[in-house]
JSON list of C-alpha atoms in Angstrom, two decimals:
[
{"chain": "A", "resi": 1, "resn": "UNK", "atom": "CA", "xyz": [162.46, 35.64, 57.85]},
{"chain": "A", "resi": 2, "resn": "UNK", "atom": "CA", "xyz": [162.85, 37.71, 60.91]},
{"chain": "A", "resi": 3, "resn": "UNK", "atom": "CA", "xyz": [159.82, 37.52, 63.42]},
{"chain": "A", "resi": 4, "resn": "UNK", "atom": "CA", "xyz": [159.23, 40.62, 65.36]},
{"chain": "A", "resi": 5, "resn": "UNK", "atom": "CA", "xyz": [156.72, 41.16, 68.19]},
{"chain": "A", "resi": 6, "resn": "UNK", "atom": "CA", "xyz": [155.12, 44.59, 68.76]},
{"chain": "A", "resi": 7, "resn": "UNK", "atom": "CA", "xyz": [153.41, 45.29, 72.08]},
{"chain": "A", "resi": 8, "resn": "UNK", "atom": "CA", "xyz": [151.36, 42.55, 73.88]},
{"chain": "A", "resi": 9, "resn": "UNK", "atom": "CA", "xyz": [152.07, 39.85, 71.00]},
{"chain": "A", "resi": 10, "resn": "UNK", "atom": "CA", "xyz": [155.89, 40.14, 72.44]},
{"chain": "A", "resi": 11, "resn": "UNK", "atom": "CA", "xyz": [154.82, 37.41, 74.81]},
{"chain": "A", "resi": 12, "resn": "UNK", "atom": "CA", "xyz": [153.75, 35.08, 72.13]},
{"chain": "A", "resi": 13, "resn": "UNK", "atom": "CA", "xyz": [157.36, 35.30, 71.26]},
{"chain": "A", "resi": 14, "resn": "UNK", "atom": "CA", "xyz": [157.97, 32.68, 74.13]},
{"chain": "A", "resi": 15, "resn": "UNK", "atom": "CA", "xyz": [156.61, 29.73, 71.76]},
{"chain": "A", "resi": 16, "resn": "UNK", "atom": "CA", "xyz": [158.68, 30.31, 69.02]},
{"chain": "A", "resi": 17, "resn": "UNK", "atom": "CA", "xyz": [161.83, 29.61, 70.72]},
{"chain": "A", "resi": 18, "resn": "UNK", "atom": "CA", "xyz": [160.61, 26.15, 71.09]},
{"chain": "A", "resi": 19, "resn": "UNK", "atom": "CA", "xyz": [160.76, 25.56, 67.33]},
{"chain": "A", "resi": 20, "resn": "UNK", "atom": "CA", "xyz": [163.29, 23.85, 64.77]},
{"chain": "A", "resi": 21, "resn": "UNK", "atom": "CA", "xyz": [166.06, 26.76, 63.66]},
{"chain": "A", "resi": 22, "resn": "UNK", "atom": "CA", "xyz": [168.21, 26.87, 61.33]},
{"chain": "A", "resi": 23, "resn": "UNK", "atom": "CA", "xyz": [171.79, 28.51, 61.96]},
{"chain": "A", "resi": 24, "resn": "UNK", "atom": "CA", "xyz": [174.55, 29.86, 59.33]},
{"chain": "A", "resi": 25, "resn": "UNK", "atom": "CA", "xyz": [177.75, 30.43, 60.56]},
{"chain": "A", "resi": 26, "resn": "UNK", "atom": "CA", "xyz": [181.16, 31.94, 59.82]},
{"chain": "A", "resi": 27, "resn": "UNK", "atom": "CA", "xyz": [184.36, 31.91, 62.22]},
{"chain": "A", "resi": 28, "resn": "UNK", "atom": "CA", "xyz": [187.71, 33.57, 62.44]},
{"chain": "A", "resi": 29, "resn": "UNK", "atom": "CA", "xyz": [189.49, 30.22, 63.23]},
{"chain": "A", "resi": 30, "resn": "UNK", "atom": "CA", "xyz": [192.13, 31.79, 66.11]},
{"chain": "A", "resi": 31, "resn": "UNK", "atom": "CA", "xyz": [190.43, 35.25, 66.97]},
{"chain": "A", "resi": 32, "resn": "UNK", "atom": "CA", "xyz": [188.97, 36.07, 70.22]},
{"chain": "A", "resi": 33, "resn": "UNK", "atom": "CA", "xyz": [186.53, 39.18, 70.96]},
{"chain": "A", "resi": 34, "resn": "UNK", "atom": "CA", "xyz": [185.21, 40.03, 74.37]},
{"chain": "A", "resi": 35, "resn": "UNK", "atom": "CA", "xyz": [181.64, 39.25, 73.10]},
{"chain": "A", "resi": 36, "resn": "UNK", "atom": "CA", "xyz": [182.33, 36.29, 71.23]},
{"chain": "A", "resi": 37, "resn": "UNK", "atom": "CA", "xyz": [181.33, 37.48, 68.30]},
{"chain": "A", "resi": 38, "resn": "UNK", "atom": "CA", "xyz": [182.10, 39.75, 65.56]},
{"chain": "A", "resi": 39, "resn": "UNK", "atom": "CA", "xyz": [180.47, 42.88, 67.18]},
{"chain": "A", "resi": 40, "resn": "UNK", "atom": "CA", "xyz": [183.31, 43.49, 68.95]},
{"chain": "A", "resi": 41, "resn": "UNK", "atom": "CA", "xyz": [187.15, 44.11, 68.00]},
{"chain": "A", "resi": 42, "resn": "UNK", "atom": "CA", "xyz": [189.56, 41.31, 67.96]},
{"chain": "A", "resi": 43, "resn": "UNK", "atom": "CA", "xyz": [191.52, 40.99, 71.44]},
{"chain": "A", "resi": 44, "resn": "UNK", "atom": "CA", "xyz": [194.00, 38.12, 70.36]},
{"chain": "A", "resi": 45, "resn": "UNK", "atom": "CA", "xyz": [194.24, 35.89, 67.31]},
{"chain": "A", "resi": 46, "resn": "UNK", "atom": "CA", "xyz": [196.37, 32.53, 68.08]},
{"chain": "A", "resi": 47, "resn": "UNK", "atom": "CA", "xyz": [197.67, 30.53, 65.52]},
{"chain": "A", "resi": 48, "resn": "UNK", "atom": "CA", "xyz": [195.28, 27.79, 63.71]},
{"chain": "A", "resi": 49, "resn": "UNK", "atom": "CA", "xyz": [197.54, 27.12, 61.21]},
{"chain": "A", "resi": 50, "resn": "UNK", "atom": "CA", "xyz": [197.38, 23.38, 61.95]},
{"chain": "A", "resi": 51, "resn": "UNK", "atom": "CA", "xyz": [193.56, 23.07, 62.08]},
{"chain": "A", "resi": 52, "resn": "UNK", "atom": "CA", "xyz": [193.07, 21.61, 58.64]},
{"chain": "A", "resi": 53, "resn": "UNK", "atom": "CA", "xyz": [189.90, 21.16, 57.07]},
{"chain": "A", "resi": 54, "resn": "UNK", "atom": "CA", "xyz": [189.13, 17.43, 57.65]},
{"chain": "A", "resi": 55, "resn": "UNK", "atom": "CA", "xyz": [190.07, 18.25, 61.46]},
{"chain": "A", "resi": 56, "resn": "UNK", "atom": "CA", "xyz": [187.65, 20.97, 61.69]},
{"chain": "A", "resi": 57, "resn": "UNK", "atom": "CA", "xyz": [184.91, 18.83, 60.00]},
{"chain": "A", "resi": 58, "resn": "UNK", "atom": "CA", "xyz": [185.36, 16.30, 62.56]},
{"chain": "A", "resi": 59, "resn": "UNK", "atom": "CA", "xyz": [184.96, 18.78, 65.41]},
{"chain": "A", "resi": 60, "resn": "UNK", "atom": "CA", "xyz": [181.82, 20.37, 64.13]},
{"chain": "A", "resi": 61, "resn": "UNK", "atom": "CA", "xyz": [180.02, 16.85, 63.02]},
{"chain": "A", "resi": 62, "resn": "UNK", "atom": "CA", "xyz": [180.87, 15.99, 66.70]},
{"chain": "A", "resi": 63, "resn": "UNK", "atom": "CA", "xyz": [178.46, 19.03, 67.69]},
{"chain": "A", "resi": 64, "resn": "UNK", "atom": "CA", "xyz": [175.27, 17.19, 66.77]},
{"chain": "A", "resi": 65, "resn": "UNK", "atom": "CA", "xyz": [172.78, 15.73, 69.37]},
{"chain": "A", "resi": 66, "resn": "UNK", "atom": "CA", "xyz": [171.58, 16.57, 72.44]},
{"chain": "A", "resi": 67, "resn": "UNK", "atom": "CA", "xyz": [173.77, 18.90, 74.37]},
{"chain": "A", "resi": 68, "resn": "UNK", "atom": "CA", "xyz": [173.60, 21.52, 77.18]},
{"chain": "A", "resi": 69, "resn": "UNK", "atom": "CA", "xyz": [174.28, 24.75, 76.60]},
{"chain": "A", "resi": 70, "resn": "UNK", "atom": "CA", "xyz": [175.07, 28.31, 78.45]},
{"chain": "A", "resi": 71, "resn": "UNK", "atom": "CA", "xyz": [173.79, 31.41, 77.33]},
{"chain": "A", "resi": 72, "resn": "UNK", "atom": "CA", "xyz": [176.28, 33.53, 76.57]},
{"chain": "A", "resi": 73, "resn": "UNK", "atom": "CA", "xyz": [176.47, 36.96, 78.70]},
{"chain": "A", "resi": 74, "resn": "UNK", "atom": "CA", "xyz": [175.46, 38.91, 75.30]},
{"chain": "A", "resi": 75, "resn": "UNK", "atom": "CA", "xyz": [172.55, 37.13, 75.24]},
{"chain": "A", "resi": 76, "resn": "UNK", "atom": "CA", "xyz": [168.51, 38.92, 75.67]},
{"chain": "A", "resi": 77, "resn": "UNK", "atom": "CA", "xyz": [168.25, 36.47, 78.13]},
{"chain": "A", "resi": 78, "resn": "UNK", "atom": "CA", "xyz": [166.92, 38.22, 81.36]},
{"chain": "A", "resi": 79, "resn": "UNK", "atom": "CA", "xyz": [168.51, 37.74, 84.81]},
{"chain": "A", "resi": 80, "resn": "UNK", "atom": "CA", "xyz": [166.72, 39.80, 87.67]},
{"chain": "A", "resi": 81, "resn": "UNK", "atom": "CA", "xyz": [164.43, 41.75, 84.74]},
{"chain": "A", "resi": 82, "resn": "UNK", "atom": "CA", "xyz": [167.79, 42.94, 83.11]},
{"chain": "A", "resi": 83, "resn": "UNK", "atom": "CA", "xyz": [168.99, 41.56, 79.51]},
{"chain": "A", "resi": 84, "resn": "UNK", "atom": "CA", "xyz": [172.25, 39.49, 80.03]},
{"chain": "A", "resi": 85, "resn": "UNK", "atom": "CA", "xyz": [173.85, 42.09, 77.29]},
{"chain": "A", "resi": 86, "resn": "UNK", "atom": "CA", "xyz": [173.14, 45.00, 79.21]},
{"chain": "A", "resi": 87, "resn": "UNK", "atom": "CA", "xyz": [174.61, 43.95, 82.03]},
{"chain": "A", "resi": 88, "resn": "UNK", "atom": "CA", "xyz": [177.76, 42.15, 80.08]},
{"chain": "A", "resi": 89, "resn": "UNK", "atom": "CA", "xyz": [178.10, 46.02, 79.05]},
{"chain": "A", "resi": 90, "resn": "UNK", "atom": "CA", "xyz": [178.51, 46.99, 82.31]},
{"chain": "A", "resi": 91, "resn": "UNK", "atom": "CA", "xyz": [181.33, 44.40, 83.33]},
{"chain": "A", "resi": 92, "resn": "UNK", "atom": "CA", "xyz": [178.89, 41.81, 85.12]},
{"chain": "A", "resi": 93, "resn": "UNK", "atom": "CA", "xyz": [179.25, 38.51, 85.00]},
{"chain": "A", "resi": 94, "resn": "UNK", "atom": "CA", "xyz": [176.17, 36.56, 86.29]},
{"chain": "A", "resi": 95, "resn": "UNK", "atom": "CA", "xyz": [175.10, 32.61, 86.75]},
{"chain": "A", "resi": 96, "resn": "UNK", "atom": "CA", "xyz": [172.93, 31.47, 84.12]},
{"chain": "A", "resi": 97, "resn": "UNK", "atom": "CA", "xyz": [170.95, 27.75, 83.75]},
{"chain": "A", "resi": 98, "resn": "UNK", "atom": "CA", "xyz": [172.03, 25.32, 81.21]},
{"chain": "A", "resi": 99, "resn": "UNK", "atom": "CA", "xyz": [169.54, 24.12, 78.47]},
{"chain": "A", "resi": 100, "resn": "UNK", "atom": "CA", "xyz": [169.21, 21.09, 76.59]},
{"chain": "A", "resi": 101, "resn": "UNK", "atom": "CA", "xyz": [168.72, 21.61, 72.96]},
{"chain": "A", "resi": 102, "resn": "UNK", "atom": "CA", "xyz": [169.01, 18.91, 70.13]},
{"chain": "A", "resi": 103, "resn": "UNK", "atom": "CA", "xyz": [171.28, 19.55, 67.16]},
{"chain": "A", "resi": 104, "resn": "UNK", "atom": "CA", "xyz": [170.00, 17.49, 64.03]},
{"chain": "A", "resi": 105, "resn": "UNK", "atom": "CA", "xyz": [172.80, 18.12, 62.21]},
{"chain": "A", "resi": 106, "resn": "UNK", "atom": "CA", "xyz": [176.38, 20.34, 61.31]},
{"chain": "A", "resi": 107, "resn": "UNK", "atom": "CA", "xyz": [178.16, 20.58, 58.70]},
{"chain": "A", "resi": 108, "resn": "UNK", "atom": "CA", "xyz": [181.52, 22.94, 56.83]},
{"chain": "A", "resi": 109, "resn": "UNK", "atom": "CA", "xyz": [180.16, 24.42, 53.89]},
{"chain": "A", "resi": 110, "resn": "UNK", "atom": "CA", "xyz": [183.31, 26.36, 53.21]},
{"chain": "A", "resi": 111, "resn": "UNK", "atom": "CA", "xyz": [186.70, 25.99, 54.44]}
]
């Protein structure tokens, strides 16, 4: 389910963030993009040859609890009324707060 807010119920938006999610991921073991993600084309790939799969299920059960975490800069989080990825776009690079969020659990459902 996606959960879109049109005109003043955007604000509402606010109290969903607060909520349980749930996150699917897949990963280029190696690559790197400028964004961090997919969106953008690969700038290097190293070798992971010697990540094997009981190694990689060790780091990612590790990822569970409380943590703090950075926004990325291709985030819609707002710095001085501007979206972070806007201003990524334009080559900026600017401070942003860490939060504490709680994972409940990770896990490798393919390898």
């Amino acid at each position: 389910m996606l959960v879109v807010g049109v005109g003043k119920a955007t604000r509402l938006l606010r109290f969903l963030l607060e909520g349980a999610k749930e996150y699917r991921v897949e990963a280029v073991l190696g690559a790197r993009t400028a964004t961090g993600d997919s969106c953008s084309p690969e700038e290097a790939r190293g070798d992971a040859s010697f990540l094997s799969q009981v190694r990689v299920e060790q780091a990612v059960a590790s990822l569970t609890g409380a943590l703090e975490q950075v926004a990325p800069m291709t985030s819609a989080l707002k710095f001085g009324g501007q979206p972070l990825y806007l201003l990524a776009r334009r080559g900026r690079q600017v401070p942003r707060p860490t939060r504490r969020v709680t994972v409940f659990s990770a896990r490798v459902v393919e390898f």
